[in-house]
Amino acid sequence: MVDTADRKLIEDTPKAISRRNFIKGVIAGGAAVASANYLFRAATMPGQSPPAGAGERLITVNVNGRQRRVDIMKQETLAWTLRYKLGLTGTKLGCDRAECGACTVLIDDVPHYSCSMLTHTVRGRKVVTIEGLASADGTLHPVQQGIIDEQGFQCAFCMSGFIMATVGFLKTNPNPTRSQLAHGISGNLCRCQDYDKILTAMMRGAEITRRTHGA
Ligand code: FES
Ligand code: FES
């Protein structure tokens, strides 16, 4: 039995939040899920106190073309800084020990596992995260568009890492065969094991990249 209030709620709900639109929102960088909690979270977990001699210091890092001033601990990883200090939660943390690639970002155009880089080591270098790929007018990067076109992921937790790895790989080989691309992004794992679809989407992204960037 549906009462009047429930019926109104059902009627007011958009008829179809399509999978395509949902993925598009996630692909754009996960900015919508960057909450104040993340932005203002300390470098230590609740209840922890920093180790002796590990006080924070203010540094400047170039992230997505902007100079960002941030207080960091000397043992703090780039993934931690990006997610919990700068609110860039599109970079995911999976294993947190250089095994899965979920945290991949570009540093000077080369893919790196941000969970295994100390933030202070990227001073003076250019960091690009998933949030920095789309154009200022909102146009998605060709690799992001390839995923929209091919519906390439299931849960998509691994997606931003795969995208960053592919974008980096295409800078060195813009016209890869399927097996070359598979090898090039083999440092990224997908727990849903959706590799065939992922590769198809990334190959499509490579094709769009060549077309739009004239490679
Ligand atoms: S979270 Fe960095 S490699 Fe898995
Ligand atoms: S699509 Fe779920 S982990 Fe890759």
PDB file of C-alpha atoms and ligand atoms in Angstrom:
ATOM      1  CA  MET A   1       0.000   0.000   0.000  1.00  0.00           C
ATOM      2  CA  VAL A   2       1.537   3.336  -1.062  1.00  0.00           C
ATOM      3  CA  ASP A   3       0.338   6.307   0.960  1.00  0.00           C
ATOM      4  CA  THR A   4      -0.014   9.822  -0.436  1.00  0.00           C
ATOM      5  CA  ALA A   5       3.410  11.040   0.693  1.00  0.00           C
ATOM      6  CA  ASP A   6       5.149   8.024  -0.781  1.00  0.00           C
ATOM      7  CA  ARG A   7       3.267   8.388  -4.042  1.00  0.00           C
ATOM      8  CA  LYS A   8       4.351  12.064  -4.299  1.00  0.00           C
ATOM      9  CA  LEU A   9       7.977  11.054  -3.663  1.00  0.00           C
ATOM     10  CA  ILE A  10       7.787   8.447  -6.402  1.00  0.00           C
ATOM     11  CA  GLU A  11       6.206  10.909  -8.820  1.00  0.00           C
ATOM     12  CA  ASP A  12       8.834  13.573  -8.053  1.00  0.00           C
ATOM     13  CA  THR A  13      11.750  11.204  -8.624  1.00  0.00           C
ATOM     14  CA  PRO A  14      13.315  11.579 -12.095  1.00  0.00           C
ATOM     15  CA  LYS A  15      12.133   8.687 -14.213  1.00  0.00           C
ATOM     16  CA  ALA A  16      15.540   7.439 -15.229  1.00  0.00           C
ATOM     17  CA  ILE A  17      18.925   8.256 -13.754  1.00  0.00           C
ATOM     18  CA  SER A  18      20.634   6.430 -16.559  1.00  0.00           C
ATOM     19  CA  ARG A  19      23.797   4.430 -16.081  1.00  0.00           C
ATOM     20  CA  ARG A  20      25.359   6.646 -18.737  1.00  0.00           C
ATOM     21  CA  ASN A  21      24.599   9.841 -16.823  1.00  0.00           C
ATOM     22  CA  PHE A  22      25.676   8.264 -13.556  1.00  0.00           C
ATOM     23  CA  ILE A  23      29.046   7.207 -14.972  1.00  0.00           C
ATOM     24  CA  LYS A  24      29.492  10.612 -16.581  1.00  0.00           C
ATOM     25  CA  GLY A  25      29.154  12.225 -13.173  1.00  0.00           C
ATOM     26  CA  VAL A  26      31.704   9.893 -11.633  1.00  0.00           C
ATOM     27  CA  ILE A  27      34.125  10.287 -14.522  1.00  0.00           C
ATOM     28  CA  ALA A  28      34.188  14.035 -14.184  1.00  0.00           C
ATOM     29  CA  GLY A  29      36.324  13.528 -11.118  1.00  0.00           C
ATOM     30  CA  GLY A  30      34.314  12.678  -8.076  1.00  0.00           C
ATOM     31  CA  ALA A  31      34.235  16.333  -7.090  1.00  0.00           C
ATOM     32  CA  ALA A  32      30.684  15.913  -5.881  1.00  0.00           C
ATOM     33  CA  VAL A  33      31.792  13.493  -3.217  1.00  0.00           C
ATOM     34  CA  ALA A  34      34.516  15.770  -1.898  1.00  0.00           C
ATOM     35  CA  SER A  35      33.012  16.606   1.435  1.00  0.00           C
ATOM     36  CA  ALA A  36      34.053  19.074   4.068  1.00  0.00           C
ATOM     37  CA  ASN A  37      35.044  16.076   6.159  1.00  0.00           C
ATOM     38  CA  TYR A  38      37.749  15.221   3.673  1.00  0.00           C
ATOM     39  CA  LEU A  39      38.824  18.817   3.193  1.00  0.00           C
ATOM     40  CA  PHE A  40      39.478  19.491   6.809  1.00  0.00           C
ATOM     41  CA  ARG A  41      40.625  16.092   7.925  1.00  0.00           C
ATOM     42  CA  ALA A  42      44.001  15.995   9.639  1.00  0.00           C
ATOM     43  CA  ALA A  43      46.954  13.953   8.419  1.00  0.00           C
ATOM     44  CA  THR A  44      46.464  11.517  11.235  1.00  0.00           C
ATOM     45  CA  MET A  45      43.480   9.268  11.778  1.00  0.00           C
ATOM     46  CA  PRO A  46      41.090  10.137  14.583  1.00  0.00           C
ATOM     47  CA  GLY A  47      42.606   9.204  17.914  1.00  0.00           C
ATOM     48  CA  GLN A  48      46.158   9.113  16.570  1.00  0.00           C
ATOM     49  CA  SER A  49      48.793  11.647  17.416  1.00  0.00           C
ATOM     50  CA  PRO A  50      51.659  12.411  15.062  1.00  0.00           C
ATOM     51  CA  PRO A  51      54.965  10.669  15.764  1.00  0.00           C
ATOM     52  CA  ALA A  52      57.600  12.713  17.581  1.00  0.00           C
ATOM     53  CA  GLY A  53      59.402  15.083  15.240  1.00  0.00           C
ATOM     54  CA  ALA A  54      56.787  14.645  12.537  1.00  0.00           C
ATOM     55  CA  GLY A  55      55.185  18.075  12.720  1.00  0.00           C
ATOM     56  CA  GLU A  56      53.458  19.519   9.696  1.00  0.00           C
ATOM     57  CA  ARG A  57      55.146  21.982   7.421  1.00  0.00           C
ATOM     58  CA  LEU A  58      53.688  24.252   4.787  1.00  0.00           C
ATOM     59  CA  ILE A  59      54.695  23.516   1.197  1.00  0.00           C
ATOM     60  CA  THR A  60      53.441  24.452  -2.269  1.00  0.00           C
ATOM     61  CA  VAL A  61      52.558  21.799  -4.823  1.00  0.00           C
ATOM     62  CA  ASN A  62      51.363  22.261  -8.386  1.00  0.00           C
ATOM     63  CA  VAL A  63      48.176  20.258  -8.766  1.00  0.00           C
ATOM     64  CA  ASN A  64      46.040  20.451 -11.894  1.00  0.00           C
ATOM     65  CA  GLY A  65      47.754  23.664 -12.927  1.00  0.00           C
ATOM     66  CA  ARG A  66      47.238  25.452  -9.633  1.00  0.00           C
ATOM     67  CA  GLN A  67      49.758  26.219  -6.943  1.00  0.00           C
ATOM     68  CA  ARG A  68      48.299  24.688  -3.784  1.00  0.00           C
ATOM     69  CA  ARG A  69      49.632  25.566  -0.338  1.00  0.00           C
ATOM     70  CA  VAL A  70      49.230  22.697   2.054  1.00  0.00           C
ATOM     71  CA  ASP A  71      50.463  21.604   5.472  1.00  0.00           C
ATOM     72  CA  ILE A  72      51.967  18.138   5.252  1.00  0.00           C
ATOM     73  CA  MET A  73      53.721  15.654   7.467  1.00  0.00           C
ATOM     74  CA  LYS A  74      57.123  14.600   6.223  1.00  0.00           C
ATOM     75  CA  GLN A  75      55.972  10.960   5.910  1.00  0.00           C
ATOM     76  CA  GLU A  76      52.697  11.903   4.232  1.00  0.00           C
ATOM     77  CA  THR A  77      51.878  10.284   0.906  1.00  0.00           C
ATOM     78  CA  LEU A  78      50.673  12.202  -2.096  1.00  0.00           C
ATOM     79  CA  ALA A  79      47.450  10.160  -2.186  1.00  0.00           C
ATOM     80  CA  TRP A  80      46.711  11.209   1.378  1.00  0.00           C
ATOM     81  CA  THR A  81      47.404  14.864   0.670  1.00  0.00           C
ATOM     82  CA  LEU A  82      45.285  14.861  -2.472  1.00  0.00           C
ATOM     83  CA  ARG A  83      42.311  13.167  -0.876  1.00  0.00           C
ATOM     84  CA  TYR A  84      42.281  14.433   2.680  1.00  0.00           C
ATOM     85  CA  LYS A  85      43.997  17.816   2.486  1.00  0.00           C
ATOM     86  CA  LEU A  86      43.015  19.051  -0.973  1.00  0.00           C
ATOM     87  CA  GLY A  87      39.641  17.294  -1.280  1.00  0.00           C
ATOM     88  CA  LEU A  88      40.573  15.598  -4.581  1.00  0.00           C
ATOM     89  CA  THR A  89      38.808  12.349  -3.837  1.00  0.00           C
ATOM     90  CA  GLY A  90      38.715  11.225  -7.466  1.00  0.00           C
ATOM     91  CA  THR A  91      42.094   9.649  -6.684  1.00  0.00           C
ATOM     92  CA  LYS A  92      41.204   6.383  -4.963  1.00  0.00           C
ATOM     93  CA  LEU A  93      43.033   4.434  -2.307  1.00  0.00           C
ATOM     94  CA  GLY A  94      42.822   0.678  -2.773  1.00  0.00           C
ATOM     95  CA  CYS A  95      45.758  -1.320  -1.467  1.00  0.00           C
ATOM     96  CA  ASP A  96      47.782   1.698  -0.247  1.00  0.00           C
ATOM     97  CA  ARG A  97      50.961  -0.259  -0.998  1.00  0.00           C
ATOM     98  CA  ALA A  98      51.762   0.029  -4.719  1.00  0.00           C
ATOM     99  CA  GLU A  99      49.881  -3.009  -5.923  1.00  0.00           C
ATOM    100  CA  CYS A 100      46.552  -1.979  -7.473  1.00  0.00           C
ATOM    101  CA  GLY A 101      47.000   1.328  -9.303  1.00  0.00           C
ATOM    102  CA  ALA A 102      43.760   2.869  -8.009  1.00  0.00           C
ATOM    103  CA  CYS A 103      45.721   5.896  -6.829  1.00  0.00           C
ATOM    104  CA  THR A 104      47.491   6.586 -10.144  1.00  0.00           C
ATOM    105  CA  VAL A 105      48.150  10.236 -10.981  1.00  0.00           C
ATOM    106  CA  LEU A 106      50.444  11.906 -13.485  1.00  0.00           C
ATOM    107  CA  ILE A 107      53.613  13.528 -12.256  1.00  0.00           C
ATOM    108  CA  ASP A 108      55.305  15.456 -15.038  1.00  0.00           C
ATOM    109  CA  ASP A 109      53.117  13.475 -17.467  1.00  0.00           C
ATOM    110  CA  VAL A 110      54.272  10.072 -16.148  1.00  0.00           C
ATOM    111  CA  PRO A 111      51.845   7.791 -14.261  1.00  0.00           C
ATOM    112  CA  HIS A 112      52.782   7.148 -10.633  1.00  0.00           C
ATOM    113  CA  TYR A 113      51.164   5.414  -7.687  1.00  0.00           C
ATOM    114  CA  SER A 114      50.390   8.358  -5.433  1.00  0.00           C
ATOM    115  CA  CYS A 115      50.054   6.065  -2.398  1.00  0.00           C
ATOM    116  CA  SER A 116      53.758   5.366  -2.667  1.00  0.00           C
ATOM    117  CA  MET A 117      55.130   8.857  -3.202  1.00  0.00           C
ATOM    118  CA  LEU A 118      55.849  11.260  -0.408  1.00  0.00           C
ATOM    119  CA  THR A 119      54.192  14.587  -0.991  1.00  0.00           C
ATOM    120  CA  HIS A 120      57.283  16.640  -0.297  1.00  0.00           C
ATOM    121  CA  THR A 121      59.068  14.913  -3.192  1.00  0.00           C
ATOM    122  CA  VAL A 122      56.687  16.420  -5.770  1.00  0.00           C
ATOM    123  CA  ARG A 123      57.558  20.031  -5.002  1.00  0.00           C
ATOM    124  CA  GLY A 124      58.463  21.731  -8.288  1.00  0.00           C
ATOM    125  CA  ARG A 125      56.768  19.006 -10.342  1.00  0.00           C
ATOM    126  CA  LYS A 126      53.384  19.002 -12.053  1.00  0.00           C
ATOM    127  CA  VAL A 127      50.747  16.728 -10.580  1.00  0.00           C
ATOM    128  CA  VAL A 128      47.605  15.953 -12.572  1.00  0.00           C
ATOM    129  CA  THR A 129      44.701  14.067 -11.071  1.00  0.00           C
ATOM    130  CA  ILE A 130      41.454  12.874 -12.606  1.00  0.00           C
ATOM    131  CA  GLU A 131      39.895  16.207 -11.650  1.00  0.00           C
ATOM    132  CA  GLY A 132      42.384  18.004 -13.890  1.00  0.00           C
ATOM    133  CA  LEU A 133      41.664  16.155 -17.138  1.00  0.00           C
ATOM    134  CA  ALA A 134      38.495  17.809 -18.381  1.00  0.00           C
ATOM    135  CA  SER A 135      38.716  21.198 -20.079  1.00  0.00           C
ATOM    136  CA  ALA A 136      37.675  24.365 -18.283  1.00  0.00           C
ATOM    137  CA  ASP A 137      34.408  24.342 -20.257  1.00  0.00           C
ATOM    138  CA  GLY A 138      33.617  20.858 -18.973  1.00  0.00           C
ATOM    139  CA  THR A 139      34.571  18.952 -22.111  1.00  0.00           C
ATOM    140  CA  LEU A 140      35.801  15.550 -21.034  1.00  0.00           C
ATOM    141  CA  HIS A 141      39.245  14.274 -21.935  1.00  0.00           C
ATOM    142  CA  PRO A 142      39.068  11.861 -24.904  1.00  0.00           C
ATOM    143  CA  VAL A 143      39.902   8.903 -22.658  1.00  0.00           C
ATOM    144  CA  GLN A 144      37.027   9.842 -20.368  1.00  0.00           C
ATOM    145  CA  GLN A 145      34.783  10.154 -23.411  1.00  0.00           C
ATOM    146  CA  GLY A 146      35.851   6.710 -24.571  1.00  0.00           C
ATOM    147  CA  ILE A 147      34.505   5.250 -21.334  1.00  0.00           C
ATOM    148  CA  ILE A 148      31.205   7.063 -21.758  1.00  0.00           C
ATOM    149  CA  ASP A 149      30.938   5.685 -25.284  1.00  0.00           C
ATOM    150  CA  GLU A 150      31.815   2.108 -24.365  1.00  0.00           C
ATOM    151  CA  GLN A 151      30.389   1.906 -20.811  1.00  0.00           C
ATOM    152  CA  GLY A 152      33.698   0.452 -19.769  1.00  0.00           C
ATOM    153  CA  PHE A 153      33.486  -0.249 -16.029  1.00  0.00           C
ATOM    154  CA  GLN A 154      31.301  -2.031 -13.499  1.00  0.00           C
ATOM    155  CA  CYS A 155      31.689  -0.489 -10.019  1.00  0.00           C
ATOM    156  CA  ALA A 156      34.262   1.998 -11.373  1.00  0.00           C
ATOM    157  CA  PHE A 157      36.362   2.132  -8.209  1.00  0.00           C
ATOM    158  CA  CYS A 158      39.443   1.451 -10.307  1.00  0.00           C
ATOM    159  CA  MET A 159      38.381   3.800 -13.074  1.00  0.00           C
ATOM    160  CA  SER A 160      40.263   6.992 -12.308  1.00  0.00           C
ATOM    161  CA  GLY A 161      43.499   5.031 -11.910  1.00  0.00           C
ATOM    162  CA  PHE A 162      42.998   3.314 -15.270  1.00  0.00           C
ATOM    163  CA  ILE A 163      42.198   6.626 -16.925  1.00  0.00           C
ATOM    164  CA  MET A 164      45.325   8.312 -15.584  1.00  0.00           C
ATOM    165  CA  ALA A 165      47.495   5.329 -16.528  1.00  0.00           C
ATOM    166  CA  THR A 166      46.055   5.343 -20.044  1.00  0.00           C
ATOM    167  CA  VAL A 167      46.443   9.087 -20.500  1.00  0.00           C
ATOM    168  CA  GLY A 168      50.071   8.775 -19.444  1.00  0.00           C
ATOM    169  CA  PHE A 169      50.709   5.765 -21.661  1.00  0.00           C
ATOM    170  CA  LEU A 170      49.196   7.464 -24.730  1.00  0.00           C
ATOM    171  CA  LYS A 171      51.661  10.310 -24.337  1.00  0.00           C
ATOM    172  CA  THR A 172      54.437   7.829 -25.134  1.00  0.00           C
ATOM    173  CA  ASN A 173      52.505   5.676 -27.619  1.00  0.00           C
ATOM    174  CA  PRO A 174      49.480   7.434 -29.117  1.00  0.00           C
ATOM    175  CA  ASN A 175      48.662   4.606 -31.514  1.00  0.00           C
ATOM    176  CA  PRO A 176      49.001   1.370 -29.539  1.00  0.00           C
ATOM    177  CA  THR A 177      47.738  -2.062 -30.464  1.00  0.00           C
ATOM    178  CA  ARG A 178      45.303  -3.579 -28.008  1.00  0.00           C
ATOM    179  CA  SER A 179      48.009  -5.777 -26.521  1.00  0.00           C
ATOM    180  CA  GLN A 180      50.458  -2.864 -26.253  1.00  0.00           C
ATOM    181  CA  LEU A 181      47.896  -0.837 -24.355  1.00  0.00           C
ATOM    182  CA  ALA A 182      47.063  -3.834 -22.152  1.00  0.00           C
ATOM    183  CA  HIS A 183      50.727  -4.152 -21.312  1.00  0.00           C
ATOM    184  CA  GLY A 184      51.100  -0.394 -20.816  1.00  0.00           C
ATOM    185  CA  ILE A 185      48.379  -0.229 -18.177  1.00  0.00           C
ATOM    186  CA  SER A 186      49.051  -3.625 -16.631  1.00  0.00           C
ATOM    187  CA  GLY A 187      50.020  -1.971 -13.352  1.00  0.00           C
ATOM    188  CA  ASN A 188      46.345  -1.305 -12.723  1.00  0.00           C
ATOM    189  CA  LEU A 189      44.017  -3.938 -11.328  1.00  0.00           C
ATOM    190  CA  CYS A 190      40.236  -4.225 -11.460  1.00  0.00           C
ATOM    191  CA  ARG A 191      38.548  -6.186  -8.707  1.00  0.00           C
ATOM    192  CA  CYS A 192      35.466  -6.599 -10.925  1.00  0.00           C
ATOM    193  CA  GLN A 193      37.809  -8.133 -13.498  1.00  0.00           C
ATOM    194  CA  ASP A 194      36.182  -6.172 -16.273  1.00  0.00           C
ATOM    195  CA  TYR A 195      39.399  -6.033 -18.277  1.00  0.00           C
ATOM    196  CA  ASP A 196      37.993  -6.737 -21.715  1.00  0.00           C
ATOM    197  CA  LYS A 197      35.479  -3.898 -21.538  1.00  0.00           C
ATOM    198  CA  ILE A 198      38.025  -1.606 -19.937  1.00  0.00           C
ATOM    199  CA  LEU A 199      40.479  -2.223 -22.758  1.00  0.00           C
ATOM    200  CA  THR A 200      37.797  -1.620 -25.358  1.00  0.00           C
ATOM    201  CA  ALA A 201      36.944   1.691 -23.706  1.00  0.00           C
ATOM    202  CA  MET A 202      40.587   2.711 -23.467  1.00  0.00           C
ATOM    203  CA  MET A 203      41.222   1.818 -27.104  1.00  0.00           C
ATOM    204  CA  ARG A 204      38.251   3.979 -27.993  1.00  0.00           C
ATOM    205  CA  GLY A 205      39.755   6.761 -25.880  1.00  0.00           C
ATOM    206  CA  ALA A 206      43.038   6.382 -27.762  1.00  0.00           C
ATOM    207  CA  GLU A 207      41.202   6.686 -31.051  1.00  0.00           C
ATOM    208  CA  ILE A 208      39.383   9.855 -29.940  1.00  0.00           C
ATOM    209  CA  THR A 209      42.647  11.271 -28.619  1.00  0.00           C
ATOM    210  CA  ARG A 210      44.308  10.797 -32.029  1.00  0.00           C
ATOM    211  CA  ARG A 211      41.360  12.372 -33.762  1.00  0.00           C
ATOM    212  CA  THR A 212      41.055  15.403 -31.497  1.00  0.00           C
ATOM    213  CA  HIS A 213      44.738  15.956 -30.827  1.00  0.00           C
ATOM    214  CA  GLY A 214      45.854  15.129 -34.369  1.00  0.00           C
ATOM    215  CA  ALA A 215      48.320  12.448 -33.263  1.00  0.00           C
TER     216      ALA A 215
HETATM  217  S1  FES B   1      46.303   2.390  -3.644  1.00  0.00           S
HETATM  218 FE1  FES B   1      48.142   2.917  -4.613  1.00  0.00          FE
HETATM  219  S2  FES B   1      48.684   1.182  -5.792  1.00  0.00           S
HETATM  220 FE2  FES B   1      46.902   0.559  -4.678  1.00  0.00          FE
HETATM  221  S1  FES B   2      35.165  -1.874 -12.254  1.00  0.00           S
HETATM  222 FE1  FES B   2      35.038  -2.478 -10.149  1.00  0.00          FE
HETATM  223  S2  FES B   2      37.129  -2.508  -9.478  1.00  0.00           S
HETATM  224 FE2  FES B   2      37.236  -2.113 -11.596  1.00  0.00          FE
END
